[in-house]
Coordinates of C-alpha atoms in Angstrom, one line a residue:
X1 CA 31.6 -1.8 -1.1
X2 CA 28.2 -0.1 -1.0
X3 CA 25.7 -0.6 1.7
X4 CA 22.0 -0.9 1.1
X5 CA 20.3 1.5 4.2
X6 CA 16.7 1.3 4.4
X7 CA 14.6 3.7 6.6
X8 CA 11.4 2.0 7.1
X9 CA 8.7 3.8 8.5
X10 CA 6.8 3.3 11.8
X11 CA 5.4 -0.2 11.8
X12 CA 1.9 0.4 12.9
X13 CA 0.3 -2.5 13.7
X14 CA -1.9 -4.7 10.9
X15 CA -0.7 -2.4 8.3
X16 CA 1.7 -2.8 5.2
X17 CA 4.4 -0.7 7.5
X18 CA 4.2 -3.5 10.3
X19 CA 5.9 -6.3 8.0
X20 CA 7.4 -4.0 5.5
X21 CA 10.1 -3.3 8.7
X22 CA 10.3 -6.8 9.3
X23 CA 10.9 -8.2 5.9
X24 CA 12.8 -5.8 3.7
X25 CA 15.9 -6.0 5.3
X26 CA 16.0 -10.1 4.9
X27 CA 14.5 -9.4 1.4
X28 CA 16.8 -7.1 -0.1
X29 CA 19.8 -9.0 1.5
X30 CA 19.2 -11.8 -1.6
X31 CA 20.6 -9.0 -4.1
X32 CA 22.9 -6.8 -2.1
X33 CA 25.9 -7.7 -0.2
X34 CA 25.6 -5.1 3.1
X35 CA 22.4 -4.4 3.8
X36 CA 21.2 -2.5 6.8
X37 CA 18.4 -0.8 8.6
X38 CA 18.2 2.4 10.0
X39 CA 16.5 1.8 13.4
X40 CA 14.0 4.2 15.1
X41 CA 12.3 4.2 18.9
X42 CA 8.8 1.9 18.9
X43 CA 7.1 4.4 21.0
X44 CA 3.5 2.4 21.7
X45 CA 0.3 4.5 21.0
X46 CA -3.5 3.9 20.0
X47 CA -5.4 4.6 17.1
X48 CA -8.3 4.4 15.5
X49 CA -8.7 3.0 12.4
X50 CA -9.8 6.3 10.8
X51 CA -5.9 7.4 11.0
X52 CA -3.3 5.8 9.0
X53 CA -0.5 5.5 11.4
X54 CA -0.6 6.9 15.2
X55 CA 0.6 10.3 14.5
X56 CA 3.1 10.7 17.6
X57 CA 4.9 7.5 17.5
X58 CA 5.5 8.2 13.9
X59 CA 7.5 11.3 14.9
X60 CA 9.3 9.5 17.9
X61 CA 10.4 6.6 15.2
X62 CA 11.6 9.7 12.5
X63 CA 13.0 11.1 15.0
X64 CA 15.1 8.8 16.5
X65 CA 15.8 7.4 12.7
X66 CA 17.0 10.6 12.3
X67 CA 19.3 10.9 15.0
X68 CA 20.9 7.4 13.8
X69 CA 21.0 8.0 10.4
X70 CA 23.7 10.7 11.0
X71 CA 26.0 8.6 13.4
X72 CA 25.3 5.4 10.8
X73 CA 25.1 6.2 6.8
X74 CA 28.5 6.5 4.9
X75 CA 28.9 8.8 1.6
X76 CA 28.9 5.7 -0.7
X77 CA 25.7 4.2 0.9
X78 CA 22.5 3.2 -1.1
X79 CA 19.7 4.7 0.5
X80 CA 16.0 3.3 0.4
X81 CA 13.2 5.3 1.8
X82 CA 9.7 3.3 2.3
X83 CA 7.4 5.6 1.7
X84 CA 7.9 9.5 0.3
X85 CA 4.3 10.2 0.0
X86 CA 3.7 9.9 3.7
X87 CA 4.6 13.4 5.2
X88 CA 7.4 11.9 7.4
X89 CA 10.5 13.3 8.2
X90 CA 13.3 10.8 6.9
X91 CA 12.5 11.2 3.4
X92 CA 13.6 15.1 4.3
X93 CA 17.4 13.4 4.6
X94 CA 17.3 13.1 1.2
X95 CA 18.5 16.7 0.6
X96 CA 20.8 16.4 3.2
X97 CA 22.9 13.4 2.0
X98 CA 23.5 14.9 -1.3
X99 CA 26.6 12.3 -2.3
X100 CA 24.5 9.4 -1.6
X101 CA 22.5 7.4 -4.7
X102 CA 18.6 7.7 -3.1
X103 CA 15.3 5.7 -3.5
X104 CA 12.2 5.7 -2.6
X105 CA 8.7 4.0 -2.8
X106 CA 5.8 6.5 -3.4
X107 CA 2.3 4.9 -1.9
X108 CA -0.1 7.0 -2.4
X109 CA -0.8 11.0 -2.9
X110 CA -2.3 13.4 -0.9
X111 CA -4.0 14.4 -4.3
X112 CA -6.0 11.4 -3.8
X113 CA -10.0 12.0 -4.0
X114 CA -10.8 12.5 0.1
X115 CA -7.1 11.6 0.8
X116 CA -6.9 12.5 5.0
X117 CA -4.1 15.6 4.2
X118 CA -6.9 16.8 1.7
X119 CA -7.4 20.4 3.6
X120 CA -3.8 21.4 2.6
X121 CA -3.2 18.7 -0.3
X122 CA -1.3 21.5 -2.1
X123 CA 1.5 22.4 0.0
X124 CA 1.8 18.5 1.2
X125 CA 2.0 17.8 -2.7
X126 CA 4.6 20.2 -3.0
X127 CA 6.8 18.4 -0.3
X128 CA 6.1 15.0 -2.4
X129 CA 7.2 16.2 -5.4
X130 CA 10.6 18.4 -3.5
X131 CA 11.4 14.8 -2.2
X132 CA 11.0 13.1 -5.3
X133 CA 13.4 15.6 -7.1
X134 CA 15.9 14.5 -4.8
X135 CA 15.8 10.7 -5.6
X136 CA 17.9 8.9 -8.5
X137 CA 14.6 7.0 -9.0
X138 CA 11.1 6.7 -7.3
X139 CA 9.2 3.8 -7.2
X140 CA 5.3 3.8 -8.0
X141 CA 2.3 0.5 -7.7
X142 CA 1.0 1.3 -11.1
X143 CA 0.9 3.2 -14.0
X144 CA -2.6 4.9 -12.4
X145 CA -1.0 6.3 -9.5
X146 CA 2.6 7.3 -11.4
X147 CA -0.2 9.7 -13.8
X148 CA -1.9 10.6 -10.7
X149 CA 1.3 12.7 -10.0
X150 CA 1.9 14.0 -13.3
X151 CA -1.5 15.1 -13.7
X152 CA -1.5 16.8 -10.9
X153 CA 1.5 18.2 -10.9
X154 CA 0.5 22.1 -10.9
X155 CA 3.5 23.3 -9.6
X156 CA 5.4 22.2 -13.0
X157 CA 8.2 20.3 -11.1
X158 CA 9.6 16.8 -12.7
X159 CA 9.9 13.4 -11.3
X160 CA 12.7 12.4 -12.1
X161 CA 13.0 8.5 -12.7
X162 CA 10.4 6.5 -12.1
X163 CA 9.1 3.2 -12.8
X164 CA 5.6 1.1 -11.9
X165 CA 6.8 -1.6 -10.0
X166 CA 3.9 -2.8 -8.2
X167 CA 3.9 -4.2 -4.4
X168 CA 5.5 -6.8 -3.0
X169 CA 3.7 -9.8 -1.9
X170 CA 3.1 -9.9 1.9
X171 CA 4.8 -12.0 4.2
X172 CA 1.8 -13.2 6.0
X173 CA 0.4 -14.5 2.9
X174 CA 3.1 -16.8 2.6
X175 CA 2.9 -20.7 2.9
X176 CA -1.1 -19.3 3.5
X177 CA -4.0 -22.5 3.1
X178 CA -7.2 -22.4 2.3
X179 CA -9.6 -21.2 5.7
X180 CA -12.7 -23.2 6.4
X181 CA -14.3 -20.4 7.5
X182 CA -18.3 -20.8 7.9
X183 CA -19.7 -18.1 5.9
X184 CA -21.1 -15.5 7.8
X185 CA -21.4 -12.6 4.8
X186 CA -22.6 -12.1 1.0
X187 CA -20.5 -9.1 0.8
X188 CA -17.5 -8.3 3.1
X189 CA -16.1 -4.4 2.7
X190 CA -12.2 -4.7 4.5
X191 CA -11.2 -0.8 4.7
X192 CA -11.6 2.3 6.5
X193 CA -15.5 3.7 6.3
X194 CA -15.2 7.1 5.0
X195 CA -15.3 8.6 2.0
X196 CA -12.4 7.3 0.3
X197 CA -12.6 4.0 0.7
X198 CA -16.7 3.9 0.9
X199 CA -18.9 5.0 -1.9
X200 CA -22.1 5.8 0.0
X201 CA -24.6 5.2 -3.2
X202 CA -23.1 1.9 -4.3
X203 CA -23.0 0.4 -0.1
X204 CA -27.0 1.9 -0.2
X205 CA -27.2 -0.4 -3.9
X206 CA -26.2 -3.4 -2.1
X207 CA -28.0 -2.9 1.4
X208 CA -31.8 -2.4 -0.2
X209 CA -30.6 -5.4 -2.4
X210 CA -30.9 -7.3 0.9
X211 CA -27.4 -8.9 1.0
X212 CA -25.7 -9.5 4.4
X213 CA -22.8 -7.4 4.7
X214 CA -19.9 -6.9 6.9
X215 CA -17.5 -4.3 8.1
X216 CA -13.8 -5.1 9.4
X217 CA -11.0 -3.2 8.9
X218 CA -7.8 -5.3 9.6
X219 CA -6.6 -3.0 12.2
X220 CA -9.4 -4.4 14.4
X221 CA -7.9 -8.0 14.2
X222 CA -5.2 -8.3 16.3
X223 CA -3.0 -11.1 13.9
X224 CA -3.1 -11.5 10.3
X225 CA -4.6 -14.7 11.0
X226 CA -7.9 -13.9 11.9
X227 CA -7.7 -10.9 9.2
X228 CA -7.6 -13.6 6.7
X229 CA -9.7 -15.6 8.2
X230 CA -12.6 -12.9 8.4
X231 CA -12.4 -12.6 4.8
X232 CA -13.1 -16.5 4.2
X233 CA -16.3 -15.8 6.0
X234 CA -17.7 -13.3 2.9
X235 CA -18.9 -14.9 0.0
X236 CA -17.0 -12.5 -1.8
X237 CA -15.2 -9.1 -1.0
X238 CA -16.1 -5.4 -2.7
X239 CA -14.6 -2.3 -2.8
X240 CA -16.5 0.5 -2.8
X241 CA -13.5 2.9 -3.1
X242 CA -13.6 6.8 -4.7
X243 CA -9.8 6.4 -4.9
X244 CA -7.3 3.6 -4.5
X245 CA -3.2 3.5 -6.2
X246 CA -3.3 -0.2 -6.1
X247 CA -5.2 -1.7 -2.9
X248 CA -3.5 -5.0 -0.6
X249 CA -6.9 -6.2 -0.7
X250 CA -6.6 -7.5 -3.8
X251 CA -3.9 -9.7 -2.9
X252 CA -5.5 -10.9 0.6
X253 CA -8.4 -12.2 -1.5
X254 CA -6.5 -13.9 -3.7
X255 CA -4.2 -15.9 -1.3
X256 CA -7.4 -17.4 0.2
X257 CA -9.2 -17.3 -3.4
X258 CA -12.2 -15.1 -2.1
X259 CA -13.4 -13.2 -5.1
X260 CA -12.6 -9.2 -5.0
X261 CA -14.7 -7.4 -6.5
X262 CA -13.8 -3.7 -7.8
X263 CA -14.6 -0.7 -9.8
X264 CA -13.4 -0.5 -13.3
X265 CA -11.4 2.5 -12.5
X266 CA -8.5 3.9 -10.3
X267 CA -5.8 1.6 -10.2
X268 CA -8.3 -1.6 -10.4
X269 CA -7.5 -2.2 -13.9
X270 CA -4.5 -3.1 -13.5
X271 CA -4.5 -5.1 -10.8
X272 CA -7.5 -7.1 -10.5
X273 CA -8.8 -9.4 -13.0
X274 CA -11.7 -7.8 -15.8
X275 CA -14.4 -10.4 -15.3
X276 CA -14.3 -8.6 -11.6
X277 CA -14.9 -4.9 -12.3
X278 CA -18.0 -3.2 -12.3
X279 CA -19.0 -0.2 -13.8
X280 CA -21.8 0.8 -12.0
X281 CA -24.4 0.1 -9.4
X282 CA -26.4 -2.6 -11.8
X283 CA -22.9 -4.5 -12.5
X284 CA -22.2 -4.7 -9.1
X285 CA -25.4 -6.2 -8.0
X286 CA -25.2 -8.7 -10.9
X287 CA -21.7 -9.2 -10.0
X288 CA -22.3 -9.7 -6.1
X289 CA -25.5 -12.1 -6.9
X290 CA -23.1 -14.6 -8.8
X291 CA -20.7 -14.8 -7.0
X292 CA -23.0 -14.9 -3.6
X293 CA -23.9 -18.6 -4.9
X294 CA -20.2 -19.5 -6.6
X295 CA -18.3 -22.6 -4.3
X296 CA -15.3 -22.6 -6.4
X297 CA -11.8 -20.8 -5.4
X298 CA -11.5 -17.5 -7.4
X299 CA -8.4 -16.1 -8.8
X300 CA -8.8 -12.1 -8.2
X301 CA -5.3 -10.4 -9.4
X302 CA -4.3 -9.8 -13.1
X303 CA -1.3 -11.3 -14.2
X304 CA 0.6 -8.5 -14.6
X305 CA -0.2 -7.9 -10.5
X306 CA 1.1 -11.5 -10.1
X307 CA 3.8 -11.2 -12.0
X308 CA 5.6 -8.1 -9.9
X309 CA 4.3 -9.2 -6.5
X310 CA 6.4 -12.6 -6.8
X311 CA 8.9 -10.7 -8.2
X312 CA 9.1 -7.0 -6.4
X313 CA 12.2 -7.7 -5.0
X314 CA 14.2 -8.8 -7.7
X315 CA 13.1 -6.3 -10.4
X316 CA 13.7 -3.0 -7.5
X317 CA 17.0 -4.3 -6.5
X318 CA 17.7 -4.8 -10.6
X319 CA 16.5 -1.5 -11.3
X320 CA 18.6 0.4 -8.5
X321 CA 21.6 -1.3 -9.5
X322 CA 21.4 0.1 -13.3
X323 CA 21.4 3.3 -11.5
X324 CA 24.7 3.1 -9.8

């Protein structure tokens, strides 16, 4: 019988990749029989919060994955890459284990607005959609970021299969209660500051407004705990982003039922809730001023982002399994 091989990426610490490596494997083993995970070397190095994964551990990991993938994966295995987008070097196996039936999750782009590989976002682009040509299906967040790639695809190459699937709950939202966290903040921003993530003009709007706001990326706590926690502190969250392909924020706020508030664009629409989208700098003052004096527990995700976070597991493992 089949095996279901999953090459997770480096699990740099407080990010998706941290507990995506420590839950898939006891996830995915609800729908498939053998399931395993291709193991890499946890080489320990720092990083600031302005990268997205510290770049030479990342290598060590692939590296090492590598060198196990070829003693461990069989012909008939089912192989699950993590993340094609990022420019690792597992998803690269994918044209060498031609026989096998190949997956993949697709995060982001670097054709993202300000995306870090933006300097050479072509010829990284062309690697994402090589890599994508060699999977039976890819797997996107929403609908905005599967467009993303066929807009942008200049160099006239098809994806393949596809399907939005959305992200999967995280695990250290599970069994989560309610924080009693004094509030410290009218406005909390809970990403990288740079241009990506921080629209400039709007964080000016709010300042000469005269709100309180804070700054913490969750790479400066050092356990999802006091993450969550932080965010109980704000009166309300806000995303300031030039670019996002769906955003975990969204689903941090609403396990502790902070209001997230987002622009009415990028992949927001789909994933967080209508009466929480701004369009511009005079909705999001409006928008920031209610909810600065609101007591009650918010509910920020759209059903439809609900709806596949519960259920991310079950409708990928359904969806590889038609393909087999």
């Amino acid at each position: 019988m089949s095996r279901f091989v999953i090459f997770n990426q480096y699990p740099a610490r407080m990010r998706y990749q941290e507990w995506w490596e420590a839950e898939l494997e006891f996830q995915f083993k609800k729908y498939f029989d053998d399931v395993i995970t291709i193991p890499g070397i946890g080489y320990q190095e720092d990083y600031t919060n302005e990268q997205f994964s510290p770049a030479k551990a990342s290598i060590i990991w692939e590296a090492t994955q590598i060198q196990n993938a070829i003693e461990f994966v069989k012909p008939d295995d089912i192989l699950f890459f993590c993340d094609i987008s990022y420019p690792g070097l597992s998803p690269q196996l994918a044209f060498h284990f031609r026989e096998n039936k190949k997956f993949g999750y697709c995060h982001a782009t670097s054709m993202n607005n300000y995306d870090i590989f933006e300097e050479y976002r072509n010829s990284k682009y062309l690697s994402e959609l090589s890599v994508m040509q060699a999977m039976d299906k890819v797997f996107f967040g929403t609908e905005y970021s599967l467009n993303k790639h066929y807009k942008n695809n200049i160099f006239k190459l098809q994806i393949n299969n596809s399907s939005v699937v959305g992200l999967p709950k995280p695990s250290y939202l599970d069994g989560i209660s309610i924080y009693d966290s004094p509030k410290q903040y009218d406005v909390g921003i809970i990403s990288r500051r740079n241009k990506q993530k921080v629209n400039e003009y709007l964080l000016d709007s709010i300042l000469q407004v005269g709100f309180s706001v804070g700054f913490h990326d969750h790479t400066s706590s050092r356990q999802w705990e006091d993450y969550l926690s932080w965010i109980h502190s704000c009166r309300c969250i806000v995303s300031l982003a030039n670019e996002e392909t769906y955003g975990y924020q969204v689903m941090d706020c609403e396990a502790v039922k902070i209001p997230f508030i987002a622009p009415n664009k990028y992949s927001y629409p789909e994933v967080v809730v209508n009466s929480l989208r701004y369009n511009d700098s005079t909705e999001l003052i409006k928008l920031i001023r209610y909810y600065k004096n609101f007591n009650q527990s918010t509910s920020s995700m759209s059903s439809w982002a609900k709806e596949t976070s519960l259920n991310w597991f079950e409708n990928v493992s359904k969806e590889i399994k038609e393909c087999l």
